[in-house]
Every structure is written in structure tokens, then in C-alpha cells.
PDB file of C-alpha atoms in Angstrom:
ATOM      1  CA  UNK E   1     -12.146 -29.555   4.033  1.00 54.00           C
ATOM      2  CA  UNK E   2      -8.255 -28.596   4.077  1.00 71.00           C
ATOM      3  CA  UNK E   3      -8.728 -25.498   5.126  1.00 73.00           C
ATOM      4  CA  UNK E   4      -6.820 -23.622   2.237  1.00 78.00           C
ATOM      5  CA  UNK E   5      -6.094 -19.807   3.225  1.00 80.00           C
ATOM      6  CA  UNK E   6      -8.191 -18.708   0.403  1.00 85.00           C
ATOM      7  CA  UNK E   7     -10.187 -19.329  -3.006  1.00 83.00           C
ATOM      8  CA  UNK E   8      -9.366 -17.444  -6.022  1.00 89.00           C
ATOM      9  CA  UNK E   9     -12.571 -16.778  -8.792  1.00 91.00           C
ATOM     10  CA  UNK E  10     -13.025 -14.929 -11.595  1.00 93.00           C
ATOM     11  CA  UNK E  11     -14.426 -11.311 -10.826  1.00 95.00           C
ATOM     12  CA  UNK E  12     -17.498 -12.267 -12.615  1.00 93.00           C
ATOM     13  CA  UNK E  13     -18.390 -14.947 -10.522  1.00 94.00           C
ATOM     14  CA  UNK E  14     -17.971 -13.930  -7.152  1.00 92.00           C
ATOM     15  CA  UNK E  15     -21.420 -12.495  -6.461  1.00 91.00           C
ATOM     16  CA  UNK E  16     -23.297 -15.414  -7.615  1.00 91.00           C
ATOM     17  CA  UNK E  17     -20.783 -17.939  -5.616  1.00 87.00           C
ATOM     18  CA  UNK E  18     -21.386 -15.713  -2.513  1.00 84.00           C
ATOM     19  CA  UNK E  19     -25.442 -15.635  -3.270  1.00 87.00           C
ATOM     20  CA  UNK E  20     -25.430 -19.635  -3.513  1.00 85.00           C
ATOM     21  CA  UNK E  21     -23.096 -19.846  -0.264  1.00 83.00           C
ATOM     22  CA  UNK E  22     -26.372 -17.717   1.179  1.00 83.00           C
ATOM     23  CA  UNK E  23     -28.748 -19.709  -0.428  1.00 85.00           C
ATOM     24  CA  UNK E  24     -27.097 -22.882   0.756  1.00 81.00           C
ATOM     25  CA  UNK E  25     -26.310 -21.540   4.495  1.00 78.00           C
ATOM     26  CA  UNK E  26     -22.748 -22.724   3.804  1.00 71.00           C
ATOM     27  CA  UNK E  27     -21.623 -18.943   4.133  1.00 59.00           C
ATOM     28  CA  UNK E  28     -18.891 -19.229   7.227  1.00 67.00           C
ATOM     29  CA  UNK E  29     -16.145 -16.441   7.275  1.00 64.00           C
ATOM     30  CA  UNK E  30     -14.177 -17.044   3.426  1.00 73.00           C
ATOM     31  CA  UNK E  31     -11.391 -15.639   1.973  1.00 82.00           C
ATOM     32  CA  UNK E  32     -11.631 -14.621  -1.719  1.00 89.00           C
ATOM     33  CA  UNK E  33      -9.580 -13.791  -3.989  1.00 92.00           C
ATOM     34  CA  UNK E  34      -9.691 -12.740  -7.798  1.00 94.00           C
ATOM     35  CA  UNK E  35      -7.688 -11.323 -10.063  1.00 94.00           C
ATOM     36  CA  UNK E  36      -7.802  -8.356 -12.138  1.00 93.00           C
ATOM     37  CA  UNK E  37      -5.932  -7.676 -15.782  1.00 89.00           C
ATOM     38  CA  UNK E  38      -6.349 -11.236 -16.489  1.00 88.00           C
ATOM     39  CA  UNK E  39      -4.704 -12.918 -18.434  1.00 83.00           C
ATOM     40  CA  UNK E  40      -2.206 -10.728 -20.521  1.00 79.00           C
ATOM     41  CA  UNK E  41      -2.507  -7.467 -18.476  1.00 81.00           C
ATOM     42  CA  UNK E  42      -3.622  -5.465 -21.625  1.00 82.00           C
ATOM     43  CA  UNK E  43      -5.883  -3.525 -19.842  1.00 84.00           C
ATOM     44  CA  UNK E  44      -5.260   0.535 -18.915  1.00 79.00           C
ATOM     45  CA  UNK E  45      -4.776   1.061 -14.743  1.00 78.00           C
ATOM     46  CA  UNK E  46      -8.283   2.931 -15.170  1.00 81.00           C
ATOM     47  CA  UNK E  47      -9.710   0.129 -16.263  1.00 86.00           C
ATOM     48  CA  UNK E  48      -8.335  -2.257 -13.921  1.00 87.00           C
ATOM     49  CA  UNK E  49      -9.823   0.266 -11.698  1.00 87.00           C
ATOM     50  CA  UNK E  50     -13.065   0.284 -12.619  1.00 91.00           C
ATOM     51  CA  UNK E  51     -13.097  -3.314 -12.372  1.00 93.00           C
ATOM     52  CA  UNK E  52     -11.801  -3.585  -9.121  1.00 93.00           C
ATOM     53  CA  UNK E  53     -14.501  -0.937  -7.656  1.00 93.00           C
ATOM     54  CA  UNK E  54     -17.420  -2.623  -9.283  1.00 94.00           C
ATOM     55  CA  UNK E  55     -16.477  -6.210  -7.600  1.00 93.00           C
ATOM     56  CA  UNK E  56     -15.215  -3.858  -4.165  1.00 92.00           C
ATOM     57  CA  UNK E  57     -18.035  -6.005  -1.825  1.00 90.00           C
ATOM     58  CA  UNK E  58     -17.403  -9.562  -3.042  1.00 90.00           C
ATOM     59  CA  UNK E  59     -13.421  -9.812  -2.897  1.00 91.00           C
ATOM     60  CA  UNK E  60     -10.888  -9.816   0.257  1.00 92.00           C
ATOM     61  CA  UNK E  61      -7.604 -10.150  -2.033  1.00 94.00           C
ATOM     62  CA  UNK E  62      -7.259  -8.979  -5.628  1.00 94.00           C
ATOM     63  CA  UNK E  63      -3.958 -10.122  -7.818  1.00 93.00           C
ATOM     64  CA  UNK E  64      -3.142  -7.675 -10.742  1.00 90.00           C
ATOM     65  CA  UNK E  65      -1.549  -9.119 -13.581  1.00 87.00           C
ATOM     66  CA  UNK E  66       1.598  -6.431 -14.796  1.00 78.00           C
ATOM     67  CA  UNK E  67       1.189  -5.691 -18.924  1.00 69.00           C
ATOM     68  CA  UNK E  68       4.427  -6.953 -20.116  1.00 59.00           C
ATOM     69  CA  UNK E  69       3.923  -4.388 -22.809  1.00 54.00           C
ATOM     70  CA  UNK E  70       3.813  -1.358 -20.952  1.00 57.00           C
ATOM     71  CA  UNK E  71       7.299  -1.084 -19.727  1.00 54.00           C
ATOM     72  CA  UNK E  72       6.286   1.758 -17.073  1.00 63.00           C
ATOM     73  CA  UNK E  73       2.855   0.614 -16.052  1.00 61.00           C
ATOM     74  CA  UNK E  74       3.785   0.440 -12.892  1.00 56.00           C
ATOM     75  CA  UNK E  75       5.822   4.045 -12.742  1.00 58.00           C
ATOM     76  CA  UNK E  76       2.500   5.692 -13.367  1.00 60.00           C
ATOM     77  CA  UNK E  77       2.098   6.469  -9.487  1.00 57.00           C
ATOM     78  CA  UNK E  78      -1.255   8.441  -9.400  1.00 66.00           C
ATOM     79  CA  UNK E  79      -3.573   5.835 -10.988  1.00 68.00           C
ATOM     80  CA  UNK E  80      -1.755   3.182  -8.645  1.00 69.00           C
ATOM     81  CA  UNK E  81      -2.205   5.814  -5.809  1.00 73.00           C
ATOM     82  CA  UNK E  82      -5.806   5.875  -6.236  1.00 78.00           C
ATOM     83  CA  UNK E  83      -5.432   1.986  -6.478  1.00 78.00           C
ATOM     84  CA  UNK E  84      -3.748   1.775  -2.874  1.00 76.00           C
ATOM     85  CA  UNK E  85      -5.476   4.549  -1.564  1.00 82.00           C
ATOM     86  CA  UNK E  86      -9.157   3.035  -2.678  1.00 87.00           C
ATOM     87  CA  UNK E  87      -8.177  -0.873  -1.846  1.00 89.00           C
ATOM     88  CA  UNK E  88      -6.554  -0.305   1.563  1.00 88.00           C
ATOM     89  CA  UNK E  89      -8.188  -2.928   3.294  1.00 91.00           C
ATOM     90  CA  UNK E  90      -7.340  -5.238   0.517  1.00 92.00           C
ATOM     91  CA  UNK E  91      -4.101  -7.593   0.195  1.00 93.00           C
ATOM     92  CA  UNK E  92      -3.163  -6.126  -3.080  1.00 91.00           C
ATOM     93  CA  UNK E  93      -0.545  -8.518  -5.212  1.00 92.00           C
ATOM     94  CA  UNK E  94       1.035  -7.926  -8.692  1.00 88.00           C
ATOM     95  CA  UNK E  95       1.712 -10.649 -11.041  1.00 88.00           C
ATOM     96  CA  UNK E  96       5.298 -10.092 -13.191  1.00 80.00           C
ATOM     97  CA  UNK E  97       4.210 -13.688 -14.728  1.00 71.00           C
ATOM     98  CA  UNK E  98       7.668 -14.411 -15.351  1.00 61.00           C
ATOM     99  CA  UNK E  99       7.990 -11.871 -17.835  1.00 61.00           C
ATOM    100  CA  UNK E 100      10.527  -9.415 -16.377  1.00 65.00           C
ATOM    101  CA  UNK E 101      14.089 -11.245 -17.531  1.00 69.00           C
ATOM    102  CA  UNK E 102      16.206  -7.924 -16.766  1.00 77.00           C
ATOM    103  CA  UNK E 103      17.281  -7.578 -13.039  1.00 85.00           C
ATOM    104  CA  UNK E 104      17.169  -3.307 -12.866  1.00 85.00           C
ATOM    105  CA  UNK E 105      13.714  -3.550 -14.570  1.00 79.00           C
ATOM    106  CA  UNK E 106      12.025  -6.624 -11.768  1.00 83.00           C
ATOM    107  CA  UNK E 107      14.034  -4.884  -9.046  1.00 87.00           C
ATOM    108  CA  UNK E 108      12.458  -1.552  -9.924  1.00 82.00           C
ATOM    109  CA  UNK E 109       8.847  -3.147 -10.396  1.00 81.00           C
ATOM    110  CA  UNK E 110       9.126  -4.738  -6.994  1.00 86.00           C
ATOM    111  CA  UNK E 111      10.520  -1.343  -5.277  1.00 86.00           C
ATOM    112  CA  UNK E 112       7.844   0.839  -7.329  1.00 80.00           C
ATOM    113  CA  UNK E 113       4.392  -1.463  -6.656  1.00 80.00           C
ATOM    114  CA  UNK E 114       6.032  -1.974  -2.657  1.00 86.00           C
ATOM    115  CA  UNK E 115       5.877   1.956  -2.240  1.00 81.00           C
ATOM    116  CA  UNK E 116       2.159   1.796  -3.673  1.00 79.00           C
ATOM    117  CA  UNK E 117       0.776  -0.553  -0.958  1.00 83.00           C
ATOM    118  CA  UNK E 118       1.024  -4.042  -3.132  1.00 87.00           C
ATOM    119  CA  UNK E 119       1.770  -6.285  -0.212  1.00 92.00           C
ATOM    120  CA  UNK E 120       3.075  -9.220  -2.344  1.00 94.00           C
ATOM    121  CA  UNK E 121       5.040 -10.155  -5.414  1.00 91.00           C
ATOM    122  CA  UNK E 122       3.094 -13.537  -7.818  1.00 92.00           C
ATOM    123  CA  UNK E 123       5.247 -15.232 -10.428  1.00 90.00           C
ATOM    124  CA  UNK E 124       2.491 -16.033 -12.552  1.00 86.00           C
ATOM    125  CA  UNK E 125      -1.133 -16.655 -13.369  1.00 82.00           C
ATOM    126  CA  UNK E 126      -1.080 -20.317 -13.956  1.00 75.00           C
ATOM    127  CA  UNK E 127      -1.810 -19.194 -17.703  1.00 75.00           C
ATOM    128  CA  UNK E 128       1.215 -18.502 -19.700  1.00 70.00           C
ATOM    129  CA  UNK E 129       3.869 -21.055 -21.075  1.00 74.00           C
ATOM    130  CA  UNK E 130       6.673 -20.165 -17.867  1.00 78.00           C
ATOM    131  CA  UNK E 131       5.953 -21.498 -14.377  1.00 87.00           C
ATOM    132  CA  UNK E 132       7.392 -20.642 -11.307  1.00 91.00           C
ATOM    133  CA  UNK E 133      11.243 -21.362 -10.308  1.00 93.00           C
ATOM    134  CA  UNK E 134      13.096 -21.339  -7.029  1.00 96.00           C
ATOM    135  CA  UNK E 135      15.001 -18.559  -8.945  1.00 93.00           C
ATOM    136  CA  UNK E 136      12.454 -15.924  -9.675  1.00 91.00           C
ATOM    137  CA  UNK E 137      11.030 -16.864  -5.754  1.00 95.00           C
ATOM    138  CA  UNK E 138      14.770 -15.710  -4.650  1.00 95.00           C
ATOM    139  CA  UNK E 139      15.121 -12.896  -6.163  1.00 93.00           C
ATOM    140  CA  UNK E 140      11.436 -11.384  -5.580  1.00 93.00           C
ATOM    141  CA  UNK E 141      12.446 -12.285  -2.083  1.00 95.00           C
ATOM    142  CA  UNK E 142      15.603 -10.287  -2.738  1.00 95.00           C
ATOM    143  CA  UNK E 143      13.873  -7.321  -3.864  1.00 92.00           C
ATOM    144  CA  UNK E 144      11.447  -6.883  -1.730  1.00 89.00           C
ATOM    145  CA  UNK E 145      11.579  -4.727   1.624  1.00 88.00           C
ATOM    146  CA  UNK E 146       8.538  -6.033   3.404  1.00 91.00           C
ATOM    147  CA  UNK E 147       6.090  -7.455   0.391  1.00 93.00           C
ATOM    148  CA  UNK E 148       5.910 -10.936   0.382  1.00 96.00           C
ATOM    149  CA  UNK E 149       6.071 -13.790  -2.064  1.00 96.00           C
ATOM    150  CA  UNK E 150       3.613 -15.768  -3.271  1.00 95.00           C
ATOM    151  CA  UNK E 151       4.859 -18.614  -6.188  1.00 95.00           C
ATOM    152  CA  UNK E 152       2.054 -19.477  -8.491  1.00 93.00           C
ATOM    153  CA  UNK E 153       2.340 -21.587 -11.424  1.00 90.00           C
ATOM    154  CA  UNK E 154       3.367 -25.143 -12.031  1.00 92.00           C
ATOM    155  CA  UNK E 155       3.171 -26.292  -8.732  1.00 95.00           C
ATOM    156  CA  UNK E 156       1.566 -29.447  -8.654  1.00 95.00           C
ATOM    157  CA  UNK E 157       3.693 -31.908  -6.098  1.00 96.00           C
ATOM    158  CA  UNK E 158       4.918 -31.768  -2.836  1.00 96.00           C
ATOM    159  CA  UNK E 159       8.455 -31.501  -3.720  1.00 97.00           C
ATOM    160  CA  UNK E 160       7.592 -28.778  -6.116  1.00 97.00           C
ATOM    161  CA  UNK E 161       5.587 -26.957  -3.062  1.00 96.00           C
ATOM    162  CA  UNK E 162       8.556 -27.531  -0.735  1.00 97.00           C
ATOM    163  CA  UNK E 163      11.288 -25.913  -3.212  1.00 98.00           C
ATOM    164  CA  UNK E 164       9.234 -22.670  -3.550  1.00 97.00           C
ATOM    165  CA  UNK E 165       8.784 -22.090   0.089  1.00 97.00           C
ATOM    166  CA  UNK E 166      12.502 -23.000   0.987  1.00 98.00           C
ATOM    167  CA  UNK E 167      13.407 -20.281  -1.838  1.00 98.00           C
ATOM    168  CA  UNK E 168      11.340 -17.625  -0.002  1.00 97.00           C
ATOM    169  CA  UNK E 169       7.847 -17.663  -0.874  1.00 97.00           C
ATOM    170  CA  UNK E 170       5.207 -17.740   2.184  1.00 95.00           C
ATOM    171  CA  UNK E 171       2.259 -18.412  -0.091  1.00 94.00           C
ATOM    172  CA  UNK E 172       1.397 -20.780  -2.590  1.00 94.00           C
ATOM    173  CA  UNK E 173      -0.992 -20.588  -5.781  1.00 92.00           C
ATOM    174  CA  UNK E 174      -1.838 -24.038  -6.951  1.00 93.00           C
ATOM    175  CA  UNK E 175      -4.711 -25.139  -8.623  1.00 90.00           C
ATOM    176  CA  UNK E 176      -7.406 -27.597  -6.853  1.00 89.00           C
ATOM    177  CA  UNK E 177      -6.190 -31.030  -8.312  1.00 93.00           C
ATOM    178  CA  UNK E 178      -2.355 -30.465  -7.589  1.00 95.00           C
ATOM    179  CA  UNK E 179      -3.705 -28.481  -4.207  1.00 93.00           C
ATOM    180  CA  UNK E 180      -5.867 -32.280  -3.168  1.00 92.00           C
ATOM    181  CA  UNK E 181      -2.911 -34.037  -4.655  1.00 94.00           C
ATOM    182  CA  UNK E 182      -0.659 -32.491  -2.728  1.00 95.00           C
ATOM    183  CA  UNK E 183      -2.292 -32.577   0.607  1.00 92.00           C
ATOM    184  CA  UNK E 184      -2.909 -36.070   0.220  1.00 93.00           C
ATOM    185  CA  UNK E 185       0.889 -36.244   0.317  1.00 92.00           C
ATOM    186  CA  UNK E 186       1.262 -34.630   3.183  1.00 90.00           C
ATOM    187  CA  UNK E 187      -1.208 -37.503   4.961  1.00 87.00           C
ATOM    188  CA  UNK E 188      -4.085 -34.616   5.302  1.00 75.00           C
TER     189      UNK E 188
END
């Protein structure tokens, strides 16, 4: 194995991937992650919410995906109270998925979801047309007071990996193939 920090499924599958890891006595200590408001973020906070309680057992890390719709989603701060208050043992990250072009409106996301617990700042879900840049890495890095940064989208060589990190981020979301890929680079 290469030992990858963590796994990210789908909220609907993570109870029957943890029953066949019992099944199959392959269960050692794993890292999961899935992510909620997926993949537009056109879902309400309550029923993010509702989502994230009913999958509570089966998750370590859950990565919200911010509606680029709602301009103040995130300035809502009771639902995203209950959110922080409900999920504090959980790594809570929001995605801005590249959407958030004006500087006072990504600085005030990053400041508002900081305050609310969200302990790191994702550039994207893989699924829409932008990927990640050095640029947007920067500047979450710029933004942020503690939160960290983890680029996601797009990544799929070494040199790509290496440019994110050196911009700021200290966690990477690539998918499997580019992940293998990648390590194979590296000599792994």
C-alpha cells in the first residue's frame, strides 16, 4: 500500500465499505473521508446537516462543498454553529471550488467558516470545469489564520503535486490513478 493519509467515499457508501472491511478482516485503523453538498452545493445547511448526522459513525473527515449561489451561506452562523458544535471531533473542510473570483468575498468566506471550526480551505471537488492553481493555494493560504489548505483538483503529476504544496497547501486531493501515477514518480 502507499499509505495515503486518507480515502474519500461517497456518504452512501461508507457503511457497506466499512461492513466488507469487517467481513474481510482487512479493518486496521482508516481514515475516511466524504463529502457533503456534493457536487453543486445546492443543498440548505439543514440539510447538509441531516446528512452529516445520519453518516456521524462511518466518517473521520467530512468536506462541504460552498453553494456558489447562496452568496451568504456561510454568514448564516447558527446552522454552521450547530455544524461545529455537533462535528467537533471531525476535520471539517469547505470547498469554494474555485468559484469565489472576488478577493473581499473568498477572504470573508475563509475568515467566516475559520471562526466556525472548519479546519481547512479545498479548491475544488475534482468535478467542475476549474482545477486547482498555485494562485487560489496562495491566497487561501493568505487568508487563513490557522485553517489549512488542502488543493484538490487537476492534480495528476508530480510537478503538478509539487507546485501546490510550494504555494501553501499541506494536503493534497488527487484521484487514485494520478495518486499511483504519481507515487510511482516519486520511486514508491
Amino acid at each position: 500500500t502507499y499509505n495515503f493519509h486518507n480515502v474519500c467515499v461517497a456518504p452512501t457508501h461508507l457503511k457497506i465499505l466499512q461492513d466488507y472491511l469487517d467481513i474481510a478482516g482487512d479493518r486496521e485503523q482508516r481514515n475516511f473521508v466524504t463529502v457533503f453538498n456534493y457536487p453543486m452545493g445546492t443543498d440548505s445547511i439543514y440539510s447538509v446537516y441531516q446528512e452529516m448526522l445520519h453518516h456521524v459513525n462511518h466518517y473521520n473527515e467530512a468536506d462541504i462543498v460552498w453553494p456558489a449561489i447562496d452568496t451568504e451561506y456561510w454568514t448564516r452562523a447558527a446552522p454552521l454553529k450547530l455544524l461545529e458544535r455537533t462535528f467537533s471531533d471531525k476535520v471539517l473542510k469547505v470547498i469554494v471550488e474555485n468559484r469565489v473570483e472576488d478577493n473581499d468575498r473568498l477572504e470573508k468566506l475563509c475568515a467566516k467558516t475559520e471562526e466556525l471550526g472548519f479546519k481547512f480551505f479545498k479548491t475544488s471537488t475534482g468535478y467542475g470545469p476549474h482545477n486547482a492553481t498555485p494562485e487560489l493555494v496562495a491566497k487561501l493560504k493568505s487568508f487563513s489564520k490557522k485553517a489549512h489548505v488542502k488543493a484538490s483538483g487537476g492534480i495528476r503529476t508530480l510537478a503538478d503535486a509539487q507546485a501546490m504544496v510550494d504555494a501553501g497547501a499541506s494536503r493534497l486531493g488527487i484521484g487514485i490513478d494520478a495518486a499511483i501515477s504519481i507515487m510511482h514518480e516519486l520511486g514508491e
